[in-house]
GROMACS .gro file of C-alpha atoms in nm:
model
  405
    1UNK     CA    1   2.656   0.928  -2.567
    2UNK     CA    2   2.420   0.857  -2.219
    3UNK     CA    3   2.133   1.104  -2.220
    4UNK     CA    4   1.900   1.184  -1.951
    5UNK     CA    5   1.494   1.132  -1.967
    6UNK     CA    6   1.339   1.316  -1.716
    7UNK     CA    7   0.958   1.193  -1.611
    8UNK     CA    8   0.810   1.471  -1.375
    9UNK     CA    9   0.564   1.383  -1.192
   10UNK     CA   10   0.502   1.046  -1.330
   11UNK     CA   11   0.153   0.998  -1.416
   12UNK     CA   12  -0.154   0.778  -1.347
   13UNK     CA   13  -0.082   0.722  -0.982
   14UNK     CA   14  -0.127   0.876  -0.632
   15UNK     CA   15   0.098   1.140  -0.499
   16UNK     CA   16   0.395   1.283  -0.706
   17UNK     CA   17   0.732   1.173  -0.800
   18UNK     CA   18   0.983   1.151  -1.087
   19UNK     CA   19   1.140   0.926  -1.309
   20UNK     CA   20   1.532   1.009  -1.395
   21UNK     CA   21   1.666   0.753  -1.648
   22UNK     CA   22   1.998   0.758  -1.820
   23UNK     CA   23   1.964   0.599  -2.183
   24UNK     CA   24   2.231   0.502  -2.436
   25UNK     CA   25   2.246   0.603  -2.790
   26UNK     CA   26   1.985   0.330  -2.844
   27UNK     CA   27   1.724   0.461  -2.605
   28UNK     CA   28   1.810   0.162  -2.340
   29UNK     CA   29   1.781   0.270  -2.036
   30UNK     CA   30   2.097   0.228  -1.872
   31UNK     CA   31   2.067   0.382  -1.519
   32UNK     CA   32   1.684   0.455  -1.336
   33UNK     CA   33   1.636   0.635  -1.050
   34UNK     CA   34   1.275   0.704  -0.898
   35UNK     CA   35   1.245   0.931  -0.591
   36UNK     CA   36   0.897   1.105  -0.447
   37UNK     CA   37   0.840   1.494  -0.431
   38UNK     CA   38   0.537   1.425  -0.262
   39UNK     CA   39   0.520   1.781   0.052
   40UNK     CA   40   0.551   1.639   0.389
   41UNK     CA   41   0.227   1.535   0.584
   42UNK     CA   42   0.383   1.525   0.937
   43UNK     CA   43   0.114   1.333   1.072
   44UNK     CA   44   0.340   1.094   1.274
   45UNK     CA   45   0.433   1.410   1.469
   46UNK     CA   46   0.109   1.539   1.540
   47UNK     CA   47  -0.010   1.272   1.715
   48UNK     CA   48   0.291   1.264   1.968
   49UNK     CA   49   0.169   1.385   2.346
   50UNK     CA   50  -0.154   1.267   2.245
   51UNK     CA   51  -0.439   1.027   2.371
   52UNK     CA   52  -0.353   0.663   2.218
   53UNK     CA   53  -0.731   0.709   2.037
   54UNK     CA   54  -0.662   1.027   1.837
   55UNK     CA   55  -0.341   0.823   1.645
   56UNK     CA   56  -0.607   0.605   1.456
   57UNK     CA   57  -0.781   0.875   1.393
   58UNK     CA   58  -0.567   1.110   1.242
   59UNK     CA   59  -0.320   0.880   1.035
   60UNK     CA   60  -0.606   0.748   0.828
   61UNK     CA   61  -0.597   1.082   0.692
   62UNK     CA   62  -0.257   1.024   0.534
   63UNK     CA   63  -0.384   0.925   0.235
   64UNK     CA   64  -0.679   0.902   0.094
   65UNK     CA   65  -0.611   0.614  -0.129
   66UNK     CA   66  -0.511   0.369   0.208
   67UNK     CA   67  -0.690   0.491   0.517
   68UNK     CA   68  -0.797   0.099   0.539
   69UNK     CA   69  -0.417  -0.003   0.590
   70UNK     CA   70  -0.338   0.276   0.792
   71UNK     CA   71  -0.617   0.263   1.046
   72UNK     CA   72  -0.586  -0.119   1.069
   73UNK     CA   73  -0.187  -0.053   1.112
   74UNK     CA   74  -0.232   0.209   1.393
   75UNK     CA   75  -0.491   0.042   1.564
   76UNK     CA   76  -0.301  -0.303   1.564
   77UNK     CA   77   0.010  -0.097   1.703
   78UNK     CA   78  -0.165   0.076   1.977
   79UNK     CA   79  -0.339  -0.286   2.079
   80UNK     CA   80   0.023  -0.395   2.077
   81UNK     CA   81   0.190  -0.141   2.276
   82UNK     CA   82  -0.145  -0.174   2.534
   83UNK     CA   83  -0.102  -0.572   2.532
   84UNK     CA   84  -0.458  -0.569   2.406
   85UNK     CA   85  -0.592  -0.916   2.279
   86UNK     CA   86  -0.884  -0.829   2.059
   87UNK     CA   87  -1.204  -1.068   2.070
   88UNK     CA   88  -1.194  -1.342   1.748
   89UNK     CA   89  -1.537  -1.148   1.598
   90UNK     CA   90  -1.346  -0.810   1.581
   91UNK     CA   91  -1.032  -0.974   1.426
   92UNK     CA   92  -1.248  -1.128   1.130
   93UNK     CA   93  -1.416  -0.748   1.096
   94UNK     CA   94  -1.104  -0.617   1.049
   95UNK     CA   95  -0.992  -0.860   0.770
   96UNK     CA   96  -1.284  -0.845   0.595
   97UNK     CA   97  -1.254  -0.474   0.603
   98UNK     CA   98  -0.909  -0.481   0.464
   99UNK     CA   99  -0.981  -0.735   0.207
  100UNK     CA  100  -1.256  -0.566   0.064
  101UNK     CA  101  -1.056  -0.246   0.062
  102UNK     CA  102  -0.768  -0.467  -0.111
  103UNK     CA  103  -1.057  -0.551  -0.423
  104UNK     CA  104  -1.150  -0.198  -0.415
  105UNK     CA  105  -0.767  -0.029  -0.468
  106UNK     CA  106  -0.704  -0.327  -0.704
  107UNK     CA  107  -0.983  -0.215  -0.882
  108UNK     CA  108  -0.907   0.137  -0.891
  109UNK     CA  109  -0.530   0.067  -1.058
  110UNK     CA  110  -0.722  -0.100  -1.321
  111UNK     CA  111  -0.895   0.195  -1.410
  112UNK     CA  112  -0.553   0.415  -1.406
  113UNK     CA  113  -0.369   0.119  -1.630
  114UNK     CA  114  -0.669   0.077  -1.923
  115UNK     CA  115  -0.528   0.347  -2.100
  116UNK     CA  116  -0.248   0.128  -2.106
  117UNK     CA  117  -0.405  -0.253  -2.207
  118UNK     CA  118  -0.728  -0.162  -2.288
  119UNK     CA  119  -0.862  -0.152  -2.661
  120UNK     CA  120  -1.114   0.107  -2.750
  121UNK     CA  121  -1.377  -0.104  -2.824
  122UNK     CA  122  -1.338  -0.266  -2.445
  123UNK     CA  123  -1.305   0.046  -2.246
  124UNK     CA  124  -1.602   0.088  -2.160
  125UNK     CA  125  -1.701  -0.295  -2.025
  126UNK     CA  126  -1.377  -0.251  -1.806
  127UNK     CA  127  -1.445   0.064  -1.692
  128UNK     CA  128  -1.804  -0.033  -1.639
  129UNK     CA  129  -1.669  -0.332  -1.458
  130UNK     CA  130  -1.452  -0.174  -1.270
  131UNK     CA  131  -1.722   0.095  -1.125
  132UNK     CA  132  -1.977  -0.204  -1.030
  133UNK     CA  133  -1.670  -0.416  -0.823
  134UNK     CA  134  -1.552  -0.099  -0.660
  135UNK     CA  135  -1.905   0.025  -0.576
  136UNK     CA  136  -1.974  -0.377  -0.390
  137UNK     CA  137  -1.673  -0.335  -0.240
  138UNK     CA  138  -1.674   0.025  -0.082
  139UNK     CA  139  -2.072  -0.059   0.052
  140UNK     CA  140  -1.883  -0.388   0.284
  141UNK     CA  141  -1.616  -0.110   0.409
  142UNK     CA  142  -1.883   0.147   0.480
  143UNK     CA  143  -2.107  -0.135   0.651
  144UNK     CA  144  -1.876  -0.317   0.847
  145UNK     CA  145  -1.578  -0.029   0.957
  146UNK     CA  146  -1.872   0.275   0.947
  147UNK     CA  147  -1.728   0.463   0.636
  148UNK     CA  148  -1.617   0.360   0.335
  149UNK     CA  149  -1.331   0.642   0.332
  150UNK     CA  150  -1.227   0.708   0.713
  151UNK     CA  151  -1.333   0.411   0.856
  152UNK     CA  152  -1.482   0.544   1.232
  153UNK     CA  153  -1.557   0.176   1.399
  154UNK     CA  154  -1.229   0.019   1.355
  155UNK     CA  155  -1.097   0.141   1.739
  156UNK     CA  156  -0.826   0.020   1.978
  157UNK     CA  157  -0.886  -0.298   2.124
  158UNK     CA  158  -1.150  -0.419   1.849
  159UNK     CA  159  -1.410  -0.263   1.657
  160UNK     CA  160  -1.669  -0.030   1.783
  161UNK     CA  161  -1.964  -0.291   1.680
  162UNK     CA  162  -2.040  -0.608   1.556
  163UNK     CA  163  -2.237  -0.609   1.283
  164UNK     CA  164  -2.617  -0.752   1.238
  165UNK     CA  165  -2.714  -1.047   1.122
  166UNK     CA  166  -2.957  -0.869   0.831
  167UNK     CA  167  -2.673  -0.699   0.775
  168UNK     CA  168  -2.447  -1.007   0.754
  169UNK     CA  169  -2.681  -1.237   0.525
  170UNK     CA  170  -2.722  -0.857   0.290
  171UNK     CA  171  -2.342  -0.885   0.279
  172UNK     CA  172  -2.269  -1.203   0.193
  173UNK     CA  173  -2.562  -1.245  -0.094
  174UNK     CA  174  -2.422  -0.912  -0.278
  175UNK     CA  175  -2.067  -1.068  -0.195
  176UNK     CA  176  -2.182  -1.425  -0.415
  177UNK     CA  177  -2.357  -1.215  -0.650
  178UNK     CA  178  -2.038  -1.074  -0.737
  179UNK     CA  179  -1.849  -1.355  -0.793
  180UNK     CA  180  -1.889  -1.435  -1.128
  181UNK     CA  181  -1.845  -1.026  -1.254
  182UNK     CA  182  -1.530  -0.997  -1.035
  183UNK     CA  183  -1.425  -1.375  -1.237
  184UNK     CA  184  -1.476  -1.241  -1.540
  185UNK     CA  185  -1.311  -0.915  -1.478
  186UNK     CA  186  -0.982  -1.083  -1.341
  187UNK     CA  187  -0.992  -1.285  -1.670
  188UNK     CA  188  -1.047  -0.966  -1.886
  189UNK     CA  189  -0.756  -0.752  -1.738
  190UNK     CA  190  -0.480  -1.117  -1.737
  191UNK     CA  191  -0.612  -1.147  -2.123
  192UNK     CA  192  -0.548  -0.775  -2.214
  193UNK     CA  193  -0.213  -0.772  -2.002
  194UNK     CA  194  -0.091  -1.087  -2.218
  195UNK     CA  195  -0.256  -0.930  -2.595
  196UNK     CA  196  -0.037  -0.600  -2.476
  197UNK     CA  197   0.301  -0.785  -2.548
  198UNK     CA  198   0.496  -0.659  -2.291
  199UNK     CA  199   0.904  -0.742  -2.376
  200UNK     CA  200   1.051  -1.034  -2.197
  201UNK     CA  201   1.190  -0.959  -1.888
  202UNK     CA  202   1.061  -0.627  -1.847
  203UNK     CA  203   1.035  -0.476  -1.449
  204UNK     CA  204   1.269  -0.789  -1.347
  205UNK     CA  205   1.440  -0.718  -1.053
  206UNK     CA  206   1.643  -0.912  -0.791
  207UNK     CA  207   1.556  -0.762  -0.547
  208UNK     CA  208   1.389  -1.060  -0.264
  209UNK     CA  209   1.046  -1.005  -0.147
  210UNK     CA  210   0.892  -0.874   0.145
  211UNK     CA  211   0.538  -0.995   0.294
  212UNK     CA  212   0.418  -1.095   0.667
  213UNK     CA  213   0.053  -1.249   0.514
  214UNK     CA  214  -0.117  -1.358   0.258
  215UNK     CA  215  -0.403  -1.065   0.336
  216UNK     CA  216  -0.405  -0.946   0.604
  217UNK     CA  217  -0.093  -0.905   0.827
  218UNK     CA  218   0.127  -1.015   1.078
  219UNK     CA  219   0.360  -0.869   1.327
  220UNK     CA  220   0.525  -1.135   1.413
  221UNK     CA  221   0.666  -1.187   1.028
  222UNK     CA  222   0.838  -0.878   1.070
  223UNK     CA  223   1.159  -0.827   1.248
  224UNK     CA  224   1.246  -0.500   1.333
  225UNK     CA  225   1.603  -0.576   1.389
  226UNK     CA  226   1.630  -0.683   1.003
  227UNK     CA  227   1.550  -0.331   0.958
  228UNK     CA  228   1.750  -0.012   0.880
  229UNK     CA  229   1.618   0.304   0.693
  230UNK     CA  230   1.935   0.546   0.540
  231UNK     CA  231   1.872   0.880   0.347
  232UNK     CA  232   1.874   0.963   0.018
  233UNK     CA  233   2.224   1.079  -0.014
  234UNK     CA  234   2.364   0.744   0.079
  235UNK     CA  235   2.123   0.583  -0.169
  236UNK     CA  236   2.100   0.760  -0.491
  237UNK     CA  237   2.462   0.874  -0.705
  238UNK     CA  238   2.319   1.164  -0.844
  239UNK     CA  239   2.328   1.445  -0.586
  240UNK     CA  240   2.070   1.646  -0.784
  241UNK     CA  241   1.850   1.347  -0.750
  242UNK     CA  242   1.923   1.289  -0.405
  243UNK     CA  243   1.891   1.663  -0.281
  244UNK     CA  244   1.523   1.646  -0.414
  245UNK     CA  245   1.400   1.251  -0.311
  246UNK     CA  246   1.120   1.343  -0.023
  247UNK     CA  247   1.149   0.981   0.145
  248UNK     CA  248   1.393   0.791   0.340
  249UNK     CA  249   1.518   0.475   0.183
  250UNK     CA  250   1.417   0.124   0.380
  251UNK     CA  251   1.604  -0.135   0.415
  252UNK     CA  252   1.554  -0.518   0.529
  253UNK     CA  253   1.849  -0.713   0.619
  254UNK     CA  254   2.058  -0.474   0.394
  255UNK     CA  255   1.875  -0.391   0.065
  256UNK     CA  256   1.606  -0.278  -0.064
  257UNK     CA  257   1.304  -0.538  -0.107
  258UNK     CA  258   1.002  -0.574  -0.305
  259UNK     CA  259   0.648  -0.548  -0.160
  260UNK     CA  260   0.265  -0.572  -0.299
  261UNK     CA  261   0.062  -0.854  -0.435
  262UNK     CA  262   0.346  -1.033  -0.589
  263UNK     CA  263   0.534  -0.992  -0.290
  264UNK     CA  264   0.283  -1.216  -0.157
  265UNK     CA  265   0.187  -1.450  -0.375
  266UNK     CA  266   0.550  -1.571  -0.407
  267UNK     CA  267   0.624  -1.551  -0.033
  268UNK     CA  268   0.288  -1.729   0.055
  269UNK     CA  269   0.173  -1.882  -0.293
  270UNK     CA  270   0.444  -2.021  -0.483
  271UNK     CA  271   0.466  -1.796  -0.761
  272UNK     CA  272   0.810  -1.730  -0.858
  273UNK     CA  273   0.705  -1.538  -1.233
  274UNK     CA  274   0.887  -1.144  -1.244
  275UNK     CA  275   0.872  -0.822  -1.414
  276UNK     CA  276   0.567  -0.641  -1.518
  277UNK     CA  277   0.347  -0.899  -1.623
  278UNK     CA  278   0.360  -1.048  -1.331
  279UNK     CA  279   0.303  -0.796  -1.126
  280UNK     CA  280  -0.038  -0.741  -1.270
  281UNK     CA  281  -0.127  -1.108  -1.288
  282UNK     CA  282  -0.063  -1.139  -0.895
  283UNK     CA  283  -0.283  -0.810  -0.844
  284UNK     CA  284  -0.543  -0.935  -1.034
  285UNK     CA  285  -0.566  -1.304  -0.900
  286UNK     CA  286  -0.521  -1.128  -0.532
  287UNK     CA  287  -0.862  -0.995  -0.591
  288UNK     CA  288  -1.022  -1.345  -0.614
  289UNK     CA  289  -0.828  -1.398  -0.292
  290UNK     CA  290  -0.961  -1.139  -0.141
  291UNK     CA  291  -1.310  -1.177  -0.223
  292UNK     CA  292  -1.344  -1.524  -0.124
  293UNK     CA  293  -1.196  -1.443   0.217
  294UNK     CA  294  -1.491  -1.191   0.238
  295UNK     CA  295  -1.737  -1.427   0.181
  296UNK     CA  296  -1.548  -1.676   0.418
  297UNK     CA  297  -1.573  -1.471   0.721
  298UNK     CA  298  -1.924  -1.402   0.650
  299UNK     CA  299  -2.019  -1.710   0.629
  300UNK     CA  300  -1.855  -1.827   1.005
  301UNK     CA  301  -1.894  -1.469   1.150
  302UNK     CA  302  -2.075  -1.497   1.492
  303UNK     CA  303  -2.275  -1.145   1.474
  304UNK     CA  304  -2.366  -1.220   1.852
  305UNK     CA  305  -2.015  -1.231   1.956
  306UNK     CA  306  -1.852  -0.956   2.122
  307UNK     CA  307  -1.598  -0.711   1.985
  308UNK     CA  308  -1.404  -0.477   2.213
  309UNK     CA  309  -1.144  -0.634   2.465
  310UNK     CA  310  -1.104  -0.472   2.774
  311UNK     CA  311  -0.826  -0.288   2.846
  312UNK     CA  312  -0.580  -0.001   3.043
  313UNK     CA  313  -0.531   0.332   2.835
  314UNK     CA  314  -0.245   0.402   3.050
  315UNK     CA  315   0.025   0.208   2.887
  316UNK     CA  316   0.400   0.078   2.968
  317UNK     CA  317   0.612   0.231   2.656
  318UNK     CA  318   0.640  -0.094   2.519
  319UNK     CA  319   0.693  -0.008   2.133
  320UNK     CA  320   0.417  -0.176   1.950
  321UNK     CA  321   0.405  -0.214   1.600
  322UNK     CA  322   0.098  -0.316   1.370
  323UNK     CA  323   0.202  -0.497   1.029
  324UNK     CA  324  -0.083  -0.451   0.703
  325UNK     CA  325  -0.078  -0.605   0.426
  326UNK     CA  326  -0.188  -0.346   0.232
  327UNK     CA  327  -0.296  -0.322  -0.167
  328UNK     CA  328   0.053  -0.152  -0.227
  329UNK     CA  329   0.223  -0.396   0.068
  330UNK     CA  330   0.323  -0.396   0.392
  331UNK     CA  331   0.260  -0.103   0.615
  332UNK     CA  332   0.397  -0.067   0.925
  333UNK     CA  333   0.295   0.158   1.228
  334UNK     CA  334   0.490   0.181   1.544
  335UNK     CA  335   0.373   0.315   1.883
  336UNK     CA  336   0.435   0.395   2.212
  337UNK     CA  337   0.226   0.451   2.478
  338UNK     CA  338   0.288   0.548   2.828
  339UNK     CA  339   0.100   0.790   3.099
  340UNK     CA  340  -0.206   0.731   2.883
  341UNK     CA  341  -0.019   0.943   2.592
  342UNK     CA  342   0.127   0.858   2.267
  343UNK     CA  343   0.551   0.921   2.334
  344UNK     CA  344   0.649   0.788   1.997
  345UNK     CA  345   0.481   0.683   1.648
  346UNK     CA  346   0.628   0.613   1.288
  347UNK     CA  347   0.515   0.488   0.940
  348UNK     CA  348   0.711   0.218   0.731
  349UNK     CA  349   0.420   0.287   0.422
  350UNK     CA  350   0.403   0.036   0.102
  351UNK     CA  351   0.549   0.209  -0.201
  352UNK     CA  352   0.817   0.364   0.050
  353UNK     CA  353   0.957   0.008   0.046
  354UNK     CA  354   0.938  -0.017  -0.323
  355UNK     CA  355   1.080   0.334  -0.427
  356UNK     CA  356   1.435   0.208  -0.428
  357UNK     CA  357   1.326  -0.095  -0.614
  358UNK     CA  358   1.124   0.069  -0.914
  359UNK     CA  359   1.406   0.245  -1.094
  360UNK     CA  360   1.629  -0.006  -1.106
  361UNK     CA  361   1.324  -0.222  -1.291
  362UNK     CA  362   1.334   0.012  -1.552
  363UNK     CA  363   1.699  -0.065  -1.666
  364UNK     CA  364   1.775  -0.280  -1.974
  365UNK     CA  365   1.475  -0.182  -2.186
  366UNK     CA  366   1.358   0.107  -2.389
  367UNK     CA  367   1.322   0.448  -2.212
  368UNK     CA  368   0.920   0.428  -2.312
  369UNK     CA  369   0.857   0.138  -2.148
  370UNK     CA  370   0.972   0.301  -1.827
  371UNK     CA  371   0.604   0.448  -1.708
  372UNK     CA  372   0.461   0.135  -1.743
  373UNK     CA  373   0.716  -0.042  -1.449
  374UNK     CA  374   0.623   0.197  -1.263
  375UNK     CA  375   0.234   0.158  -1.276
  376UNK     CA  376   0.299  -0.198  -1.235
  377UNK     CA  377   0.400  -0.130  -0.892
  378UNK     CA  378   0.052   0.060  -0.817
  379UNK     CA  379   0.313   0.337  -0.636
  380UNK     CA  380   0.117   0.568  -0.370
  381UNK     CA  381   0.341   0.893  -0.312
  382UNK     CA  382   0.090   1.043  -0.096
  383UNK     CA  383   0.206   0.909   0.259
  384UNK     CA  384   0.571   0.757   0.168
  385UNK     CA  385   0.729   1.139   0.219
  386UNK     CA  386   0.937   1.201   0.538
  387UNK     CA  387   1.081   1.529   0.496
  388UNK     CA  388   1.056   1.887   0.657
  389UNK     CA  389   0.966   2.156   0.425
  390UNK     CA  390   1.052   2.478   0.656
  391UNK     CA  391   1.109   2.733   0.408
  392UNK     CA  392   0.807   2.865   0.189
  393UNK     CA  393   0.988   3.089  -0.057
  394UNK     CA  394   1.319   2.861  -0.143
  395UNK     CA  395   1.173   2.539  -0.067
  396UNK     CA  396   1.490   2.425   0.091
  397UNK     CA  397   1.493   2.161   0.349
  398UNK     CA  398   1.661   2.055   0.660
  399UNK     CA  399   1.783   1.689   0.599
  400UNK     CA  400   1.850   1.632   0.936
  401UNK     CA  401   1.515   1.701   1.044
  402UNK     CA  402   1.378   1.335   0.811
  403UNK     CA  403   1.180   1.174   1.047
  404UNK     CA  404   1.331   0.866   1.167
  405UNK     CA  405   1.279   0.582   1.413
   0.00000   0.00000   0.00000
């Protein structure tokens, strides 16, 4: 007889949402279905009649795990919307912003997972490990982009500054000095990931992949016509499921994809291995990616060069769009600017591509494995939520008030 485990909110990630799975008299879960509950931000619509510079601003703030991606996204939408081409200088800021940020986040989901792979007599040299890369990391964010949190020098049409060249050597010695820790880390969490015996198979999916970079991003990888985005009612069977799912369902070319570092790594690196090991392989080996594109860019970075393009506020309504590749995957910002005021602007966030792909991971295996597809996917609730709240005491909802584009 098919039972139903309910997992509400799942745990050990950012934002809320639940886990339904249907299991068979053998625990096997048979049908998985993972939706956010995540309340509405509605940032998208406050910055509509506004100047193109508040949009940066103000969508950072939709989550506090990825204001990197999302600043990087809405500034690289707004500089394609103004036809803005940024100075070469301000282009390698912004990477090495983002991939520091990227070793960072990575870091921070190995902290939420030890509970999961790491013995007790290890926790604390990963924690401890984890606290010194994150602490490198955050210091080149807050340097380079002005805060490590809301980063205020990452503007429209380049960066606000270029950085100095004390500053740049400073960087790029505690960058080296790194190395080796952030080595041995990678090699710690691959090691405990492979001792934790993970079954076969487990988190495969077919769904294809989705990825514009290898890092950083790259509108022109991403075809808006491929697109469509449906609501929850036409995706999920279960209408009790569906009446509660907080976030439109995306689509590319038809079906739902799979985004993040493994996304990556087997659209740009070869690496065709699945399922939940995998996933945490590709995050971890992303992070030596990352951090020897840091020291890269540091090493050619021309701290004399300039880093703001001119350009016209005004704008022509051409609808820009600005593709991260952020920790979670690709995030996508879409703008519109005319009569020097933003007419239009939407997110396409990371685990909103990944939502309809995470349930159906957790099918053919034991219902207890379930929580741990899901934090192999890194999921961040807090901005993939579309929908209008407008009654406080019922908590109903208009569904045809979702947000779309």
């Amino acid at each position: 007889m098919s039972e139903k485990i309910v997992i509400s909110p799942t745990s050990r990630q950012e934002g809320h949402a639940e886990l339904v799975m249907e299991v068979d008299d053998e625990g096997i879960v048979t049908k998985g279905r993972y939706f956010s509950i995540t309340p509405v931000r509605g940032l998208e619509k406050m910055v509509t009649g506004k100047a193109p510079e508040t949009a940066p601003v103000m969508v950072q703030r939709i989550c506090g795990v990825c204001p990197i991606p999302h600043t990087l996204a809405s500034v690289e939408a707004m500089d394609d919307s103004l036809g803005i081409e940024i100075p070469k200088a301000a282009r390698q800021l912004r990477e090495l912003t983002l991939a520091a940020h990227t070793i960072n986040s990575h870091a921070i989901h190995h902290f939420l997972i030890a509970p999961d792979v790491v013995p007790e007599n290890l926790f604390t040299t990963a924690v401890e490990s984890v606290s010194e890369i994150r602490k490198t990391a955050q210091y080149v964010v807050d340097m380079v982009a002005g805060e490590g949190i809301h980063p205020s020098d990452v503007r429209i049409g380049g960066m606000a500054s270029n950085i100095t060249e004390v500053a740049r050597k400073r960087l790029y010695a505690r960058l080296k000095q790194l190395k080796p820790k952030l080595d041995a880390h990678v090699e710690l969490i691959i090691g405990l990931v492979a001792d934790k015996g993970f079954p076969e198979g487990l988190g495969v999916t077919n769904a294809p992949t989705l990825a514009t970079d290898v890092l950083y991003g790259n509108r022109d990888n991403f075809d808006l016509d491929r697109f469509t985005e449906i609501m929850p009612e036409s995706w999920y069977d279960d209408p009790e499921v569906a009446k509660r799912a907080c976030s439109t369902i995306p689509l590319y070319d038809g079906r739902n994809v799979e985004v993040g570092p493994r996304a990556r790594a087997a659209t740009y690196g070869g690496f065709n291995e699945r399922g939940v090991v995998a996933q945490h392989v590709a995050r971890a080996l992303e992070m030596k990616s990352a951090l020897s594109k840091c020291i890269d860019i540091l090493g050619e970075l021309d701290t004399s060069a300039p880093v703001m393009a001119d350009f016209d506020v005004t704008g022509t309504n051409k609808l820009g769009v600005g593709a991260i590749e952020g920790p979670r995957g690709m995030d996508v910002h879409m703008a519109q600017v005319a009569d020097g005021k933003t007419q239009f602007y939407s997110c396409l966030v990371p685990t909103t591509w990944n939502i309809p792909t995470m349930g159906p991971a957790t099918e053919g295996f034991h219902h207890e494995f379930g929580p741990h597809v899901i934090r192999a996917y890194d999921p961040c609730l807090s901005c993939a939520t579309h929908m209008i709240v407008v009654d406080d005491e019922d908590r109903s909802i208009l569904k045809d008030e979702m947000v779309r584009i």
